[in-house]
Coordinates of C-alpha atoms in Angstrom, one line a residue:
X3 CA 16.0 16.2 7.4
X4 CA 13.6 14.5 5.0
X5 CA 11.1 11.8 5.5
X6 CA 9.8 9.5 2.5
X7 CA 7.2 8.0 2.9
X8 CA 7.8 4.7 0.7
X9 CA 4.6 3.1 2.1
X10 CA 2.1 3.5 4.1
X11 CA -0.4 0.3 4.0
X12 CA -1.0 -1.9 7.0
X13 CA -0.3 -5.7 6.8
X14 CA -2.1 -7.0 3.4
X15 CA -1.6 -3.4 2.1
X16 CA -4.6 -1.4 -0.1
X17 CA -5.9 -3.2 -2.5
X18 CA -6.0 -6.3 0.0
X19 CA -6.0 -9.5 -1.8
X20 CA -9.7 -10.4 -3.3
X21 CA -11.3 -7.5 -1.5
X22 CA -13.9 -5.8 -3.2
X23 CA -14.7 -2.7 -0.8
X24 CA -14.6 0.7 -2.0
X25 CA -11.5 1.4 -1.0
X26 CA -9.6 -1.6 -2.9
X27 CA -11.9 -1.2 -5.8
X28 CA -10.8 2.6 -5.9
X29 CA -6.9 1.5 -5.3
X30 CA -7.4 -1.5 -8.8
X31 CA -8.3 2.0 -11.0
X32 CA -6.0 4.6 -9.4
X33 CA -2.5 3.9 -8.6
X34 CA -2.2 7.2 -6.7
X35 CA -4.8 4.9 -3.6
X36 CA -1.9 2.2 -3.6
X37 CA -0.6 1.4 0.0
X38 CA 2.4 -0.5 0.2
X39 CA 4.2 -1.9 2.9
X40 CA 5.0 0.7 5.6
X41 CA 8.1 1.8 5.1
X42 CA 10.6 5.1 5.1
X43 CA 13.5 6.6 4.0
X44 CA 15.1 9.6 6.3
X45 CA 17.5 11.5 4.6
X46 CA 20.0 14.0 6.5
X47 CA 22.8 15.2 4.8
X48 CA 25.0 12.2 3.5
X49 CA 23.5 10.1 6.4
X50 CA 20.0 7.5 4.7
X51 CA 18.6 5.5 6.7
X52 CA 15.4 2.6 5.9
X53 CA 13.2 2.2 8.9
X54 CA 11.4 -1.6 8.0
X55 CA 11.9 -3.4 5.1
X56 CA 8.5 -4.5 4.1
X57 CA 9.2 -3.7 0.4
X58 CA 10.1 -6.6 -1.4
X59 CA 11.7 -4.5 -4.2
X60 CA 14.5 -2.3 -1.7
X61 CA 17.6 -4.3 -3.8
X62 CA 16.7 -2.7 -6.5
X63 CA 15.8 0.4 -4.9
X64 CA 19.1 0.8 -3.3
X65 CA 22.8 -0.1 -4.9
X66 CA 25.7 -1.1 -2.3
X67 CA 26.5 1.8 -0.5
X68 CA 23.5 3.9 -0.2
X69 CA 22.1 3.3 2.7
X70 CA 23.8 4.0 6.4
X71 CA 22.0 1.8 8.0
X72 CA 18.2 0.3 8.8
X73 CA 16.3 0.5 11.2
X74 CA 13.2 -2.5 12.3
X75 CA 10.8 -1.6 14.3
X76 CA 10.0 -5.5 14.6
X77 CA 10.1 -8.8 12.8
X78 CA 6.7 -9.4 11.4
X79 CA 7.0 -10.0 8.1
X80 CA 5.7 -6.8 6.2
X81 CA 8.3 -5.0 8.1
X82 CA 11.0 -7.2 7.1
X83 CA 10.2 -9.4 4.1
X84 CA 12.7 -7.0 1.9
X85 CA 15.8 -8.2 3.9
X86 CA 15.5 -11.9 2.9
X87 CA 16.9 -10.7 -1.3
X88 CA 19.6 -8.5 0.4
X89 CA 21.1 -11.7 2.4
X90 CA 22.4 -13.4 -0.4
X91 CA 24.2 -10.2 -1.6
X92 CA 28.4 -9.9 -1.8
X93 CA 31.0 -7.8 -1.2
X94 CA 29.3 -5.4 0.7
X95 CA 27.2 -5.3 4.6
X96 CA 24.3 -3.4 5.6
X97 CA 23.5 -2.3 9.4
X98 CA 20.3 -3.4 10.9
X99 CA 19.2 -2.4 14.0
X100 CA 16.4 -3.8 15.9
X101 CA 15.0 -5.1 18.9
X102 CA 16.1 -8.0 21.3
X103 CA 13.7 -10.8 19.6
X104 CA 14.8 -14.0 20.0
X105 CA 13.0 -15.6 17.1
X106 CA 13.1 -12.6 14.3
X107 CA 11.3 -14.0 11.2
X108 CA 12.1 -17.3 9.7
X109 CA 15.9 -17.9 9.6
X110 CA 17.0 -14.4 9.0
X111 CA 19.3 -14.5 11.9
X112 CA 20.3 -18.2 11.3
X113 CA 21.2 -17.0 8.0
X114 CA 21.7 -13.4 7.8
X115 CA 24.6 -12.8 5.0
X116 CA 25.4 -9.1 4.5
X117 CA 23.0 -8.0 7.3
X118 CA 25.0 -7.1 10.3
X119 CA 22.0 -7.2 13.0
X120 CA 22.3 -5.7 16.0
X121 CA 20.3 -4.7 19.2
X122 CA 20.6 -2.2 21.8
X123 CA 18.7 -0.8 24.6
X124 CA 15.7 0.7 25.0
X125 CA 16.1 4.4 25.6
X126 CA 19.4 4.3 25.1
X127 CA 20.9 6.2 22.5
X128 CA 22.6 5.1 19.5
X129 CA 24.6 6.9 16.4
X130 CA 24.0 6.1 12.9
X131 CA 25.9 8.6 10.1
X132 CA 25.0 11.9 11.7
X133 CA 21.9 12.0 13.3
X134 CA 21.3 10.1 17.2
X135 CA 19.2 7.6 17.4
X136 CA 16.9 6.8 20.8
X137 CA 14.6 3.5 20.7
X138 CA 11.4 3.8 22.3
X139 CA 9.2 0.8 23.1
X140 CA 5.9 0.4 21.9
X141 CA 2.5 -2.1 22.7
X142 CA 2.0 -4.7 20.0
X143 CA 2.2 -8.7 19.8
X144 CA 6.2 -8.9 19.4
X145 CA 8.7 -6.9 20.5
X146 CA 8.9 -3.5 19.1
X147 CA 10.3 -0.1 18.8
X148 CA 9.6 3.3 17.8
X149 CA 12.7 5.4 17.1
X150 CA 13.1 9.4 18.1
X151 CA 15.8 10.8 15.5
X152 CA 17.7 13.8 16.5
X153 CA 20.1 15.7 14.2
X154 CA 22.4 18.0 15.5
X155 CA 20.9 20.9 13.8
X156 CA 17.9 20.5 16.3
X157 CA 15.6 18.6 13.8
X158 CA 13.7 15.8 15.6
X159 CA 11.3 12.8 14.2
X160 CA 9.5 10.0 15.8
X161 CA 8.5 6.6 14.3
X162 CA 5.6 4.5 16.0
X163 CA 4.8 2.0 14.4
X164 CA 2.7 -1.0 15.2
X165 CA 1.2 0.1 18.3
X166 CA -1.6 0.4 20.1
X167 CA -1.1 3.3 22.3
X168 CA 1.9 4.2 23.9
X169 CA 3.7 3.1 27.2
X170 CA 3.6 5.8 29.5
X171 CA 7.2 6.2 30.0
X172 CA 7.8 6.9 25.8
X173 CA 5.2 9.0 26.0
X174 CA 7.0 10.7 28.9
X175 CA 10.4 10.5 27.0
X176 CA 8.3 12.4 23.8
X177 CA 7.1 14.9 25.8
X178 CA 10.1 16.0 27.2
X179 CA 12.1 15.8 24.0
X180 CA 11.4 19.3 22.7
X181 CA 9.7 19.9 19.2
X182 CA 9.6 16.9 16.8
X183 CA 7.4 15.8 13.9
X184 CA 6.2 12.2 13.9
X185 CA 4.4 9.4 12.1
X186 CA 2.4 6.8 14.3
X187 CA 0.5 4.0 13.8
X188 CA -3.1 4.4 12.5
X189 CA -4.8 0.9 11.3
X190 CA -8.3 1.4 11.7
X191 CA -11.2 4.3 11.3
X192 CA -12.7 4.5 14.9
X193 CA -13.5 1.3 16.4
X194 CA -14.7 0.6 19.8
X195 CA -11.8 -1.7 20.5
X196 CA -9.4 -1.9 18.3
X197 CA -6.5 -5.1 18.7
X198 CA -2.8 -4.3 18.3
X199 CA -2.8 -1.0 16.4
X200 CA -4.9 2.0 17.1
X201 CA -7.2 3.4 15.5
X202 CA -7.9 7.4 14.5
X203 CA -8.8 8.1 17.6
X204 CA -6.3 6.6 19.6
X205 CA -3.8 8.0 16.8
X206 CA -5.1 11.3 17.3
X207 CA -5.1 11.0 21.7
X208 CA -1.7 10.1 21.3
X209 CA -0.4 12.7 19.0
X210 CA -2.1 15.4 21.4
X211 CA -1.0 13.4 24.2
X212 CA 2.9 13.9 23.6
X213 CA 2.5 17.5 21.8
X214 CA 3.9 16.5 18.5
X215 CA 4.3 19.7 16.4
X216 CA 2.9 17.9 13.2
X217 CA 1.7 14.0 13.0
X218 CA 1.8 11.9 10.1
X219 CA -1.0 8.8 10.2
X220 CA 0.5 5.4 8.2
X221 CA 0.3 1.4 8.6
X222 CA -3.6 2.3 6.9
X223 CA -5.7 -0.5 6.3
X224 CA -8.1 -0.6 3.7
X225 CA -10.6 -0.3 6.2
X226 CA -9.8 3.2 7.3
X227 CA -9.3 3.9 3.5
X228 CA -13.1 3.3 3.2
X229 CA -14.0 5.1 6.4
X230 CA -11.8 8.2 5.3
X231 CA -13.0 8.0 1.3
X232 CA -16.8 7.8 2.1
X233 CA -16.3 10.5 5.4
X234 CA -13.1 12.6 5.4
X235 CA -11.8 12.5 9.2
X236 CA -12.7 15.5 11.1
X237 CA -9.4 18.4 10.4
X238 CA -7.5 18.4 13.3
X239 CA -4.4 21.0 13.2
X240 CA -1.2 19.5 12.4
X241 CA -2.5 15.9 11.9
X242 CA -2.2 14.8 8.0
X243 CA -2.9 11.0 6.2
X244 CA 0.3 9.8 5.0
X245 CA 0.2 7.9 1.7
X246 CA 2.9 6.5 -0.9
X247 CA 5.4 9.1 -2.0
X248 CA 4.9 11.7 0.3
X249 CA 7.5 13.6 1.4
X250 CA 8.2 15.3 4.5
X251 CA 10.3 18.0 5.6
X252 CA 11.5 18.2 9.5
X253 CA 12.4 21.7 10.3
X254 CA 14.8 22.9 12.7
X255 CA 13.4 23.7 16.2
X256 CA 13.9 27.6 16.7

């Protein structure tokens, strides 16, 4: 099982718009400090799946065909602004799985074309191509989900993103799950009180919380950019930055 990484910014992305902190300064000269929309592609076998759809370039990414399915963790638009090209495609559907949200974004289920949007249930599980899929709800301002991947080789990944902490009952559900690799939601360097996504520390309390073999930090803002570039984070084992084009590899649990 593979994870890429196809971005890793936080809404606005890095260089925000008319910034001129260190961090966006640094991302104008060095396309290497770009952060686009968060989004990934997992890769198992012949099974692909997208998790969000914030990239507004995916129908060109990906021909009819090669994706299984996707996968929203909610409808703010830099999770799902890529979907509104796809609707208008032909000849061809495309899976999407989400949350029960009964406003979406904009007209998307109003008019939804090729997308074949569906919802299920929290905790329950789902299939997509070969790997089983478990939705896990998460804290943020619209309804969301984090999604615990399972192949049947014994390779396990978590998604959490947006969220600001995590509901004691997924953290439950992660603890209990056996090993797994994840990626989680890290907005902001440390900040007393963060709003709606956490910041390092909270990242880092709730990696440790649920005893995820290796954590990957994304949805970064240009804020923690600056924190990280001027300070580099404190190491913590098996907690890495996540930023465009990285690619992960889950391994099997022994």
């Amino acid at each position: 099982m593979k994870i890429h990484f196809l971005g890793t910014g936080a809404a606005g992305g890095v260089p925000l718009y008319g910034c001129t902190c260190q961090a966006c300064v640094a991302a104008r000269d060095d396309s290497a400090r770009v952060r686009r929309p968060c989004c990934a592609l997992l890769e198992h076998g012949n099974t692909r799946l997208l998790i969000d759809a914030g990239l507004t370039d995916l129908h060109e990414r990906f021909p009819p065909g090669a994706l299984t399915g996707i996968l929203l963790t909610h409808y703010h638009p830099d999770h799902v602004q890529g979907l509104f090209h796809w609707r208008w495609g032909v000849n061809h559907h495309i899976d999407v799985m989400g949350p029960p949200d009964s406003e979406g974004c904009a007209d998307l289920f109003k008019h939804p074309g090729i997308l074949k949007f569906r919802s299920g249930h929290k905790f329950e599980a789902f299939e997509m191509g070969d790997l089983i899929i478990t939705p896990l709800p998460l804290i943020h301002s619209k309804p969301t989900w984090g999604y615990a991947i399972e192949s049947r080789q014994g390779q396990r990944f978590a998604y959490l993103t947006d969220t600001l902490g995590l509901p004691e009952r997924t953290a439950d559900f992660l603890r209990r799950w056996g090993p797994f690799d994840m990626a989680i939601d890290c907005s902001f360097p440390p900040t007393p009180e963060p709003r709606n996504h956490n910041d390092w520390t909270r990242a880092i309390d709730c990696a440790q919380a649920v005893g995820a073999r290796s954590t990957w930090m994304t949805h970064l803002g240009h804020h923690f950019d600056e924190w990280y570039q001027q300070e580099p984070a404190p190491y913590e084992c098996g907690i890495g930055v996540a930023h465009d084009g990285l690619v992960h590899t889950v391994a099997a649990s022994n």
